[in-house]
Amino acid sequence: MDFRLSDDQIAIQDAARKFAREEIAPIAAAHDESGEFPLATMKRAGELGFMGIEVPDSYGGSGLDTISYVLAMIEISAADASHGTIVSVNNSLYCNGILKFGTEAQKQAWVVPIASGQEIGAYALTEPHSGSDASAMKVRAVKQADGGYIINGSKCWITSGPVAQRMVAFCMTDPDKGAKGITAFLIDTRNPGFSRGKHEPKLGIRASATCSVEFTDYHAGADCVLGEPGAGFKVAMSVLDAGRIGIASQAVGIARAAYEAAVSFSKDRKSFGQAIGSFQMIQQKIADMKCRLDAAELLTLKAAWLKQNNLPFGREASIAKLTASEAAMYITHQSVQIHGGMGYSKEMPVERYFRDAKITEIYEGTSEIQRLIIARAETGLR
Ligand SMILES: Cc1cc2nc3c(=O)[nH]c(=O)nc-3n(C[C@H](O)[C@H](O)[C@H](O)COP(=O)(O)OP(=O)(O)OC[C@H]3O[C@@H](n4cnc5c(N)ncnc54)[C@H](O)[C@@H]3O)c2cc1C
């Protein structure tokens, strides 16, 4: 087993760290405060190749491996988790699904503009009455004589929904068949019949714009079906398996930022005449934070390694996401505590890390759903 990174992996890690520290970190607090989508830095992310990291160059991407994607996501999320969310949805949920299930024509038309960063992609699975139980969705697509479909209904909680030009959306085409009656569609949000609804005011990742979207007699041509009709649930779940590696990386990035801030503060802050880092109770927190951070990072890299070597990785992606998101909650919580009153102040980024960490336990499958996936894989029971 070799824990060393390749030259290409070190290069993208360095490039992502430079971009994150010089261009993202300085604007993170202001965008968190205003909730404004960071269009300019996302455009830069596209120019630097971070919007299609694993996408082959022939489809506008950087042609790198999954470990490279993890390394870039960690650096970007350590500077700002909102940027991490947008990058992860673009890479994992949008590009990855079309690369895996799309035709050659679909990859050319639908991946190139997004992986190259000219446009932004989104993923629309959740509905007001179906989140964890995605197969209970109600958005309906009805087949037409020309082979196309008419789509009606609402999706909610769509990351980048307010700005995305394109999205992958999941619709019920045969309600009698339940999960086997779902079909994935490629949606151009500039077409008639698509509109955007309520923006979600959020606890964290506030600059990653989130809204509901509405389909009103939206026409999707037959060439916009992604994968086979009726196989949409499989597409959705397969995309989420890979997506969880991105969310685990985001959690590691947030956790690392909170951990580093805590270590630095514990060396500078004096109490009772000594650095607070010399108190055993603070040292215990730092040791526990470091163990959880390293475990989360290693599990995430393991899941990425399995994926890039075409080995089964679904269970490991869930283990990584569950461990990393809970580590991020623990570490950001302890970091606020180590900072005392300053941990509660908006003058430092620690309270933002704490608010941002929470989402990693919720989206792309809650922690309860991850436990369910892991336990089912272990026991074979449903
Ligand atoms: C900021 C943000 C961004 C998002 N971005 C996107 C996006 O881009 N695209 C998209 O499609 N969706 C997105 N989502 C939706 C997200 O994936 C869902 O919120 C999530 O899957 C949970 O679904 P829910 O909110 O309906 O909760 P529910 O499914 O209603 O769950 C409520 C609670 O019940 C628990 N629960 C549910 N079922 C079980 C069970 N079988 N066993 C044990 N416990 C269970 C859950 O774990 C949770 O604690 C986003 C959400 C947020 C908050």
Short mmCIF file of C-alpha atoms and ligand atoms in Angstrom, two decimals:
data_model
loop_
_atom_site.label_atom_id
_atom_site.label_comp_id
_atom_site.label_asym_id
_atom_site.label_seq_id
_atom_site.Cartn_x
_atom_site.Cartn_y
_atom_site.Cartn_z
CA MET A 1 0.00 0.00 0.00
CA ASP A 2 1.40 3.36 -1.07
CA PHE A 3 0.11 6.49 0.69
CA ARG A 4 2.16 8.87 -1.47
CA LEU A 5 0.33 11.11 -3.95
CA SER A 6 1.33 11.11 -7.64
CA ASP A 7 2.88 14.21 -9.24
CA ASP A 8 -0.44 15.01 -10.97
CA GLN A 9 -2.32 14.69 -7.66
CA ILE A 10 0.17 16.96 -5.87
CA ALA A 11 -0.11 19.48 -8.73
CA ILE A 12 -3.91 19.73 -8.52
CA GLN A 13 -3.78 19.86 -4.71
CA ASP A 14 -1.32 22.78 -4.91
CA ALA A 15 -3.37 24.54 -7.60
CA ALA A 16 -6.60 24.12 -5.62
CA ARG A 17 -4.94 25.32 -2.40
CA LYS A 18 -3.59 28.44 -4.14
CA PHE A 19 -6.95 29.22 -5.75
CA ALA A 20 -8.81 28.56 -2.49
CA ARG A 21 -6.52 30.64 -0.28
CA GLU A 22 -5.96 33.55 -2.68
CA GLU A 23 -9.35 33.88 -4.40
CA ILE A 24 -12.03 32.08 -2.38
CA ALA A 25 -11.08 32.62 1.28
CA PRO A 26 -11.04 36.45 1.02
CA ILE A 27 -14.67 36.58 -0.23
CA ALA A 28 -16.14 33.71 1.80
CA ALA A 29 -17.43 35.69 4.78
CA ALA A 30 -19.07 38.38 2.65
CA HIS A 31 -20.86 35.81 0.48
CA ASP A 32 -21.94 33.90 3.59
CA GLU A 33 -23.41 37.13 4.95
CA SER A 34 -25.17 38.21 1.73
CA GLY A 35 -26.06 34.74 0.45
CA GLU A 36 -25.01 35.88 -3.02
CA PHE A 37 -23.93 33.11 -5.43
CA PRO A 38 -20.17 33.52 -6.14
CA LEU A 39 -20.43 33.71 -9.93
CA ALA A 40 -16.98 35.26 -10.53
CA THR A 41 -15.03 32.65 -8.54
CA MET A 42 -17.07 29.82 -10.04
CA LYS A 43 -16.11 31.13 -13.48
CA ARG A 44 -12.46 31.10 -12.35
CA ALA A 45 -12.94 27.55 -11.03
CA GLY A 46 -14.05 26.61 -14.56
CA GLU A 47 -11.02 28.29 -16.14
CA LEU A 48 -8.72 26.44 -13.73
CA GLY A 49 -10.32 23.07 -14.53
CA PHE A 50 -12.16 22.45 -11.24
CA MET A 51 -15.65 22.15 -12.72
CA GLY A 52 -15.00 18.83 -14.50
CA ILE A 53 -12.04 17.33 -12.69
CA GLU A 54 -12.72 13.69 -13.62
CA VAL A 55 -14.23 14.53 -17.01
CA PRO A 56 -11.94 13.53 -19.93
CA ASP A 57 -10.45 16.47 -21.88
CA SER A 58 -12.45 15.35 -24.94
CA TYR A 59 -15.59 16.47 -23.03
CA GLY A 60 -14.14 19.72 -21.71
CA GLY A 61 -12.78 18.46 -18.39
CA SER A 62 -9.39 17.99 -16.72
CA GLY A 63 -9.18 14.19 -17.18
CA LEU A 64 -7.90 13.52 -13.64
CA ASP A 65 -8.70 10.72 -11.17
CA THR A 66 -11.08 10.57 -8.20
CA ILE A 67 -8.29 11.13 -5.65
CA SER A 68 -7.49 14.39 -7.47
CA TYR A 69 -11.14 15.35 -7.18
CA VAL A 70 -11.07 14.62 -3.42
CA LEU A 71 -7.89 16.67 -2.93
CA ALA A 72 -9.31 19.66 -4.80
CA MET A 73 -12.64 19.44 -2.95
CA ILE A 74 -10.85 19.40 0.43
CA GLU A 75 -8.84 22.53 -0.41
CA ILE A 76 -11.82 24.43 -1.82
CA SER A 77 -14.13 23.46 1.06
CA ALA A 78 -11.50 24.38 3.65
CA ALA A 79 -11.67 27.93 2.28
CA ASP A 80 -15.44 27.95 1.79
CA ALA A 81 -17.95 25.11 1.98
CA SER A 82 -20.40 26.97 -0.29
CA HIS A 83 -17.90 26.86 -3.14
CA GLY A 84 -17.33 23.18 -2.26
CA THR A 85 -21.05 22.45 -2.64
CA ILE A 86 -21.28 24.08 -6.07
CA VAL A 87 -18.13 22.33 -7.31
CA SER A 88 -19.33 18.98 -5.99
CA VAL A 89 -22.80 19.17 -7.57
CA ASN A 90 -21.27 20.24 -10.89
CA ASN A 91 -18.67 17.44 -10.88
CA SER A 92 -20.34 14.55 -9.09
CA LEU A 93 -24.06 14.93 -9.55
CA TYR A 94 -24.24 16.51 -12.98
CA CYS A 95 -21.16 15.56 -15.08
CA ASN A 96 -20.53 12.15 -13.53
CA GLY A 97 -24.07 10.88 -14.23
CA ILE A 98 -24.04 11.94 -17.88
CA LEU A 99 -20.56 10.48 -18.39
CA LYS A 100 -21.73 7.17 -16.95
CA PHE A 101 -25.18 6.89 -18.51
CA GLY A 102 -25.21 9.31 -21.47
CA THR A 103 -24.83 8.63 -25.19
CA GLU A 104 -21.88 10.09 -27.07
CA ALA A 105 -24.12 12.87 -28.44
CA GLN A 106 -25.41 13.67 -24.93
CA LYS A 107 -21.87 13.85 -23.54
CA GLN A 108 -20.84 16.29 -26.25
CA ALA A 109 -23.92 18.49 -25.94
CA TRP A 110 -24.53 18.36 -22.19
CA VAL A 111 -21.15 17.76 -20.49
CA VAL A 112 -18.80 20.03 -22.47
CA PRO A 113 -20.38 23.41 -21.50
CA ILE A 114 -20.58 22.42 -17.83
CA ALA A 115 -17.23 20.64 -17.36
CA SER A 116 -15.45 23.54 -19.06
CA GLY A 117 -17.11 25.96 -16.64
CA GLN A 118 -19.02 28.03 -19.21
CA GLU A 119 -22.32 26.99 -17.62
CA ILE A 120 -23.43 25.55 -14.27
CA GLY A 121 -25.13 22.19 -13.72
CA ALA A 122 -27.64 21.00 -11.13
CA TYR A 123 -29.33 17.78 -10.01
CA ALA A 124 -33.04 17.65 -9.25
CA LEU A 125 -34.25 14.61 -7.31
CA THR A 126 -35.87 15.94 -4.11
CA GLU A 127 -39.52 17.04 -3.98
CA PRO A 128 -41.57 18.63 -1.21
CA HIS A 129 -42.93 15.21 -0.13
CA SER A 130 -40.01 12.96 -1.05
CA GLY A 131 -36.41 13.29 0.14
CA SER A 132 -34.92 10.12 1.62
CA ASP A 133 -37.78 8.18 0.03
CA ALA A 134 -36.99 9.47 -3.47
CA SER A 135 -39.09 6.83 -5.22
CA ALA A 136 -42.22 8.51 -3.81
CA MET A 137 -41.68 11.40 -6.24
CA LYS A 138 -44.66 13.01 -7.96
CA VAL A 139 -43.16 15.06 -10.82
CA ARG A 140 -44.73 13.45 -13.86
CA ALA A 141 -43.35 13.00 -17.39
CA VAL A 142 -45.88 11.80 -19.96
CA LYS A 143 -44.70 10.28 -23.21
CA GLN A 144 -45.85 11.98 -26.41
CA ALA A 145 -46.46 10.60 -29.91
CA ASP A 146 -43.13 12.10 -31.10
CA GLY A 147 -41.21 10.05 -28.50
CA GLY A 148 -40.63 13.13 -26.32
CA TYR A 149 -42.16 13.82 -22.89
CA ILE A 150 -44.22 16.59 -21.25
CA ILE A 151 -43.08 17.26 -17.67
CA ASN A 152 -45.17 18.82 -14.89
CA GLY A 153 -44.50 19.31 -11.18
CA SER A 154 -42.08 20.78 -8.62
CA LYS A 155 -38.65 19.87 -7.29
CA CYS A 156 -37.21 21.53 -4.18
CA TRP A 157 -33.87 22.14 -2.50
CA ILE A 158 -32.00 22.34 -5.81
CA THR A 159 -28.39 23.44 -5.28
CA SER A 160 -27.34 26.03 -7.89
CA GLY A 161 -31.00 25.98 -9.04
CA PRO A 162 -31.20 29.80 -9.22
CA VAL A 163 -28.31 30.01 -11.71
CA ALA A 164 -27.95 26.61 -13.41
CA GLN A 165 -28.38 26.52 -17.17
CA ARG A 166 -28.73 22.73 -17.22
CA MET A 167 -29.82 20.02 -14.84
CA VAL A 168 -30.45 16.31 -14.58
CA ALA A 169 -34.03 15.83 -13.31
CA PHE A 170 -35.81 12.65 -12.24
CA CYS A 171 -39.48 12.20 -13.14
CA MET A 172 -42.13 9.55 -12.73
CA THR A 173 -42.97 8.14 -16.17
CA ASP A 174 -44.89 5.07 -14.97
CA PRO A 175 -46.38 5.60 -11.48
CA ASP A 176 -47.69 2.01 -11.26
CA LYS A 177 -44.12 0.72 -11.28
CA GLY A 178 -42.83 2.86 -8.37
CA ALA A 179 -39.02 3.06 -8.37
CA LYS A 180 -38.96 1.20 -11.72
CA GLY A 181 -41.21 3.86 -13.25
CA ILE A 182 -38.72 6.73 -12.83
CA THR A 183 -36.81 8.20 -15.78
CA ALA A 184 -33.86 10.64 -15.78
CA PHE A 185 -34.05 13.67 -18.10
CA LEU A 186 -31.59 16.29 -19.31
CA ILE A 187 -33.20 19.69 -18.79
CA ASP A 188 -32.23 23.02 -20.33
CA THR A 189 -33.48 25.65 -17.89
CA ARG A 190 -33.67 28.26 -20.71
CA ASN A 191 -36.47 26.34 -22.44
CA PRO A 192 -40.15 27.23 -22.04
CA GLY A 193 -41.97 25.43 -19.23
CA PHE A 194 -39.12 25.74 -16.73
CA SER A 195 -39.26 28.29 -13.91
CA ARG A 196 -37.60 28.90 -10.56
CA GLY A 197 -39.42 29.26 -7.25
CA LYS A 198 -38.59 30.10 -3.67
CA HIS A 199 -34.95 30.64 -2.66
CA GLU A 200 -34.20 28.71 0.52
CA PRO A 201 -32.83 30.85 3.36
CA LYS A 202 -30.28 28.56 4.97
CA LEU A 203 -28.30 27.94 8.19
CA GLY A 204 -25.04 27.32 6.33
CA ILE A 205 -23.49 27.04 2.85
CA ARG A 206 -25.42 30.24 2.35
CA ALA A 207 -23.65 31.29 -0.88
CA SER A 208 -24.61 28.06 -2.64
CA ALA A 209 -27.94 29.27 -3.94
CA THR A 210 -30.76 26.76 -3.43
CA CYS A 211 -34.32 27.01 -4.76
CA SER A 212 -37.34 25.05 -5.85
CA VAL A 213 -37.96 24.60 -9.59
CA GLU A 214 -41.21 24.19 -11.47
CA PHE A 215 -42.02 22.29 -14.68
CA THR A 216 -45.14 23.47 -16.48
CA ASP A 217 -45.71 21.52 -19.69
CA TYR A 218 -41.94 21.42 -20.21
CA HIS A 219 -41.13 19.46 -23.39
CA ALA A 220 -38.14 17.11 -23.21
CA GLY A 221 -37.20 15.51 -26.53
CA ALA A 222 -36.60 11.75 -26.76
CA ASP A 223 -32.88 12.56 -27.02
CA CYS A 224 -33.04 14.09 -23.52
CA VAL A 225 -33.74 10.79 -21.76
CA LEU A 226 -30.60 9.88 -19.75
CA GLY A 227 -30.17 6.10 -19.63
CA GLU A 228 -33.11 3.84 -20.31
CA PRO A 229 -36.72 4.94 -19.66
CA GLY A 230 -37.70 3.45 -16.28
CA ALA A 231 -34.05 3.18 -15.15
CA GLY A 232 -33.92 6.65 -13.59
CA PHE A 233 -33.85 5.45 -9.99
CA LYS A 234 -30.74 3.39 -10.75
CA VAL A 235 -29.15 6.47 -12.36
CA ALA A 236 -30.05 8.63 -9.33
CA MET A 237 -28.66 6.15 -6.77
CA SER A 238 -25.50 5.43 -8.74
CA VAL A 239 -24.80 9.16 -9.08
CA LEU A 240 -25.34 9.64 -5.33
CA ASP A 241 -22.90 6.82 -4.51
CA ALA A 242 -20.15 8.76 -6.28
CA GLY A 243 -21.47 12.09 -4.98
CA ARG A 244 -20.97 10.95 -1.39
CA ILE A 245 -17.21 10.89 -1.96
CA GLY A 246 -17.50 14.59 -2.85
CA ILE A 247 -19.53 15.37 0.29
CA ALA A 248 -17.09 13.40 2.46
CA SER A 249 -14.29 15.52 0.95
CA GLN A 250 -16.25 18.68 1.65
CA ALA A 251 -16.68 17.58 5.29
CA VAL A 252 -12.93 16.84 5.57
CA GLY A 253 -12.15 20.32 4.19
CA ILE A 254 -14.46 22.07 6.68
CA ALA A 255 -13.13 19.91 9.54
CA ARG A 256 -9.51 20.60 8.63
CA ALA A 257 -10.10 24.37 8.55
CA ALA A 258 -11.80 24.24 11.98
CA TYR A 259 -9.07 22.00 13.40
CA GLU A 260 -6.21 24.20 12.16
CA ALA A 261 -7.92 27.31 13.55
CA ALA A 262 -8.32 25.59 16.94
CA VAL A 263 -4.67 24.48 17.13
CA SER A 264 -3.43 27.92 16.20
CA PHE A 265 -5.76 29.66 18.69
CA SER A 266 -4.84 27.24 21.48
CA LYS A 267 -1.17 28.23 21.12
CA ASP A 268 -1.84 31.99 21.13
CA ARG A 269 -4.63 32.39 23.68
CA LYS A 270 -3.46 32.75 27.28
CA SER A 271 -5.54 31.95 30.33
CA PHE A 272 -4.37 31.68 33.96
CA GLY A 273 -0.94 32.75 32.72
CA GLN A 274 -0.43 30.00 30.16
CA ALA A 275 -1.41 29.03 26.59
CA ILE A 276 -4.80 27.28 26.71
CA GLY A 277 -3.28 24.52 24.54
CA SER A 278 -1.20 23.45 27.53
CA PHE A 279 -4.31 22.53 29.55
CA GLN A 280 -4.99 18.81 29.42
CA MET A 281 -8.70 19.29 28.70
CA ILE A 282 -7.84 21.32 25.58
CA GLN A 283 -5.13 18.83 24.59
CA GLN A 284 -7.65 16.01 24.80
CA LYS A 285 -9.98 17.88 22.46
CA ILE A 286 -7.14 18.49 20.00
CA ALA A 287 -6.06 14.83 20.04
CA ASP A 288 -9.65 13.64 19.52
CA MET A 289 -10.20 16.17 16.71
CA LYS A 290 -7.00 15.09 14.95
CA CYS A 291 -7.84 11.37 15.15
CA ARG A 292 -11.31 11.94 13.68
CA LEU A 293 -9.95 14.26 10.98
CA ASP A 294 -7.33 11.75 9.82
CA ALA A 295 -9.77 8.83 9.93
CA ALA A 296 -12.27 10.81 7.84
CA GLU A 297 -9.63 11.77 5.28
CA LEU A 298 -8.25 8.23 4.93
CA LEU A 299 -11.72 6.70 4.53
CA THR A 300 -12.55 9.29 1.87
CA LEU A 301 -9.34 8.59 -0.03
CA LYS A 302 -10.01 4.84 0.23
CA ALA A 303 -13.48 5.24 -1.33
CA ALA A 304 -11.97 7.43 -4.07
CA TRP A 305 -9.23 4.87 -4.75
CA LEU A 306 -11.82 2.09 -5.11
CA LYS A 307 -13.89 4.18 -7.51
CA GLN A 308 -11.01 5.19 -9.73
CA ASN A 309 -9.88 1.55 -9.91
CA ASN A 310 -13.37 0.46 -11.01
CA LEU A 311 -13.91 -1.57 -7.84
CA PRO A 312 -17.21 -1.59 -5.88
CA PHE A 313 -17.23 1.56 -3.73
CA GLY A 314 -20.86 2.25 -2.68
CA ARG A 315 -20.54 0.99 0.90
CA GLU A 316 -17.15 2.69 1.34
CA ALA A 317 -18.56 5.97 0.00
CA SER A 318 -21.32 5.79 2.62
CA ILE A 319 -18.80 4.93 5.36
CA ALA A 320 -16.64 7.88 4.29
CA LYS A 321 -19.58 10.29 4.11
CA LEU A 322 -20.99 9.23 7.49
CA THR A 323 -17.62 9.32 9.25
CA ALA A 324 -16.47 12.57 7.66
CA SER A 325 -19.73 14.45 8.21
CA GLU A 326 -19.91 13.41 11.87
CA ALA A 327 -16.21 14.28 12.27
CA ALA A 328 -16.91 17.71 10.75
CA MET A 329 -19.74 18.31 13.24
CA TYR A 330 -17.61 17.17 16.19
CA ILE A 331 -14.50 19.11 15.13
CA THR A 332 -16.31 22.37 14.31
CA HIS A 333 -18.21 22.11 17.62
CA GLN A 334 -14.97 21.62 19.57
CA SER A 335 -13.26 24.38 17.59
CA VAL A 336 -15.98 26.87 18.58
CA GLN A 337 -15.53 25.73 22.20
CA ILE A 338 -11.74 26.12 22.12
CA HIS A 339 -12.20 29.65 20.72
CA GLY A 340 -14.48 30.58 23.63
CA GLY A 341 -16.39 33.81 22.95
CA MET A 342 -14.45 34.40 19.75
CA GLY A 343 -15.78 31.08 18.43
CA TYR A 344 -19.23 32.63 18.59
CA SER A 345 -18.19 35.81 16.82
CA LYS A 346 -18.67 36.57 13.14
CA GLU A 347 -15.27 38.22 13.21
CA MET A 348 -13.74 34.75 12.93
CA PRO A 349 -14.64 32.01 10.42
CA VAL A 350 -15.12 29.31 13.08
CA GLU A 351 -18.85 29.91 13.57
CA ARG A 352 -19.27 29.63 9.77
CA TYR A 353 -17.46 26.28 9.73
CA PHE A 354 -19.82 25.10 12.49
CA ARG A 355 -22.94 26.17 10.54
CA ASP A 356 -21.58 24.82 7.23
CA ALA A 357 -20.65 21.40 8.66
CA LYS A 358 -24.27 20.48 9.47
CA ILE A 359 -25.38 20.09 5.85
CA THR A 360 -22.91 17.28 5.25
CA GLU A 361 -25.00 15.10 7.61
CA ILE A 362 -28.15 15.84 5.60
CA TYR A 363 -27.76 16.05 1.83
CA GLU A 364 -26.94 13.22 -0.58
CA GLY A 365 -28.46 10.90 1.99
CA THR A 366 -28.82 11.70 5.69
CA SER A 367 -26.66 9.99 8.33
CA GLU A 368 -29.59 7.68 9.10
CA ILE A 369 -29.74 6.64 5.43
CA GLN A 370 -25.96 6.07 5.34
CA ARG A 371 -26.25 3.79 8.40
CA LEU A 372 -29.06 1.94 6.67
CA ILE A 373 -26.95 1.45 3.50
CA ILE A 374 -23.91 0.27 5.49
CA ALA A 375 -25.90 -2.10 7.71
CA ARG A 376 -27.77 -3.58 4.73
CA ALA A 377 -24.48 -4.17 2.93
CA GLU A 378 -23.05 -5.84 6.04
CA THR A 379 -26.03 -8.05 6.90
CA GLY A 380 -27.60 -8.62 3.51
CA LEU A 381 -30.95 -7.86 5.20
CA ARG A 382 -33.39 -5.12 4.09
C1 LIG B 1 -28.85 22.90 1.47
C2 LIG B 1 -29.47 21.72 0.78
C3 LIG B 1 -29.12 21.46 -0.54
C4 LIG B 1 -29.71 20.39 -1.21
N1 LIG B 1 -29.41 20.17 -2.54
C5 LIG B 1 -30.11 19.23 -3.24
C6 LIG B 1 -29.94 19.11 -4.65
O1 LIG B 1 -29.11 19.79 -5.28
N2 LIG B 1 -30.72 18.21 -5.31
C7 LIG B 1 -31.63 17.43 -4.67
O2 LIG B 1 -32.29 16.65 -5.33
N3 LIG B 1 -31.82 17.51 -3.33
C8 LIG B 1 -31.08 18.41 -2.60
N4 LIG B 1 -31.27 18.53 -1.24
C9 LIG B 1 -32.24 17.67 -0.57
C10 LIG B 1 -31.60 16.65 0.37
O3 LIG B 1 -30.95 15.66 -0.36
C11 LIG B 1 -32.72 16.11 1.28
O4 LIG B 1 -33.06 17.17 2.17
C12 LIG B 1 -32.27 14.90 2.07
O5 LIG B 1 -32.10 13.78 1.22
C13 LIG B 1 -33.27 14.52 3.17
O6 LIG B 1 -34.56 14.48 2.67
P1 LIG B 1 -35.75 15.29 3.42
O7 LIG B 1 -35.28 16.67 3.65
O8 LIG B 1 -37.00 15.11 2.63
O9 LIG B 1 -35.88 14.59 4.80
P2 LIG B 1 -36.73 13.25 5.12
O10 LIG B 1 -36.42 12.21 4.11
O11 LIG B 1 -38.15 13.63 5.29
O12 LIG B 1 -36.11 12.82 6.49
C14 LIG B 1 -36.44 13.46 7.74
C15 LIG B 1 -35.72 12.68 8.85
O13 LIG B 1 -36.18 11.31 8.87
C16 LIG B 1 -35.08 10.43 8.72
N5 LIG B 1 -35.47 9.26 7.95
C17 LIG B 1 -36.11 9.22 6.74
N6 LIG B 1 -36.26 7.95 6.33
C18 LIG B 1 -35.67 7.17 7.27
C19 LIG B 1 -35.48 5.75 7.44
N7 LIG B 1 -35.88 4.88 6.50
N8 LIG B 1 -34.85 5.32 8.55
C20 LIG B 1 -34.41 6.18 9.48
N9 LIG B 1 -34.57 7.52 9.41
C21 LIG B 1 -35.18 8.00 8.30
C22 LIG B 1 -34.00 11.25 8.01
O14 LIG B 1 -32.72 10.70 8.19
C23 LIG B 1 -34.20 12.60 8.65
O15 LIG B 1 -33.54 12.63 9.88
C24 LIG B 1 -30.65 19.56 -0.53
C25 LIG B 1 -30.97 19.82 0.80
C26 LIG B 1 -30.40 20.88 1.46
C27 LIG B 1 -30.79 21.14 2.89
#
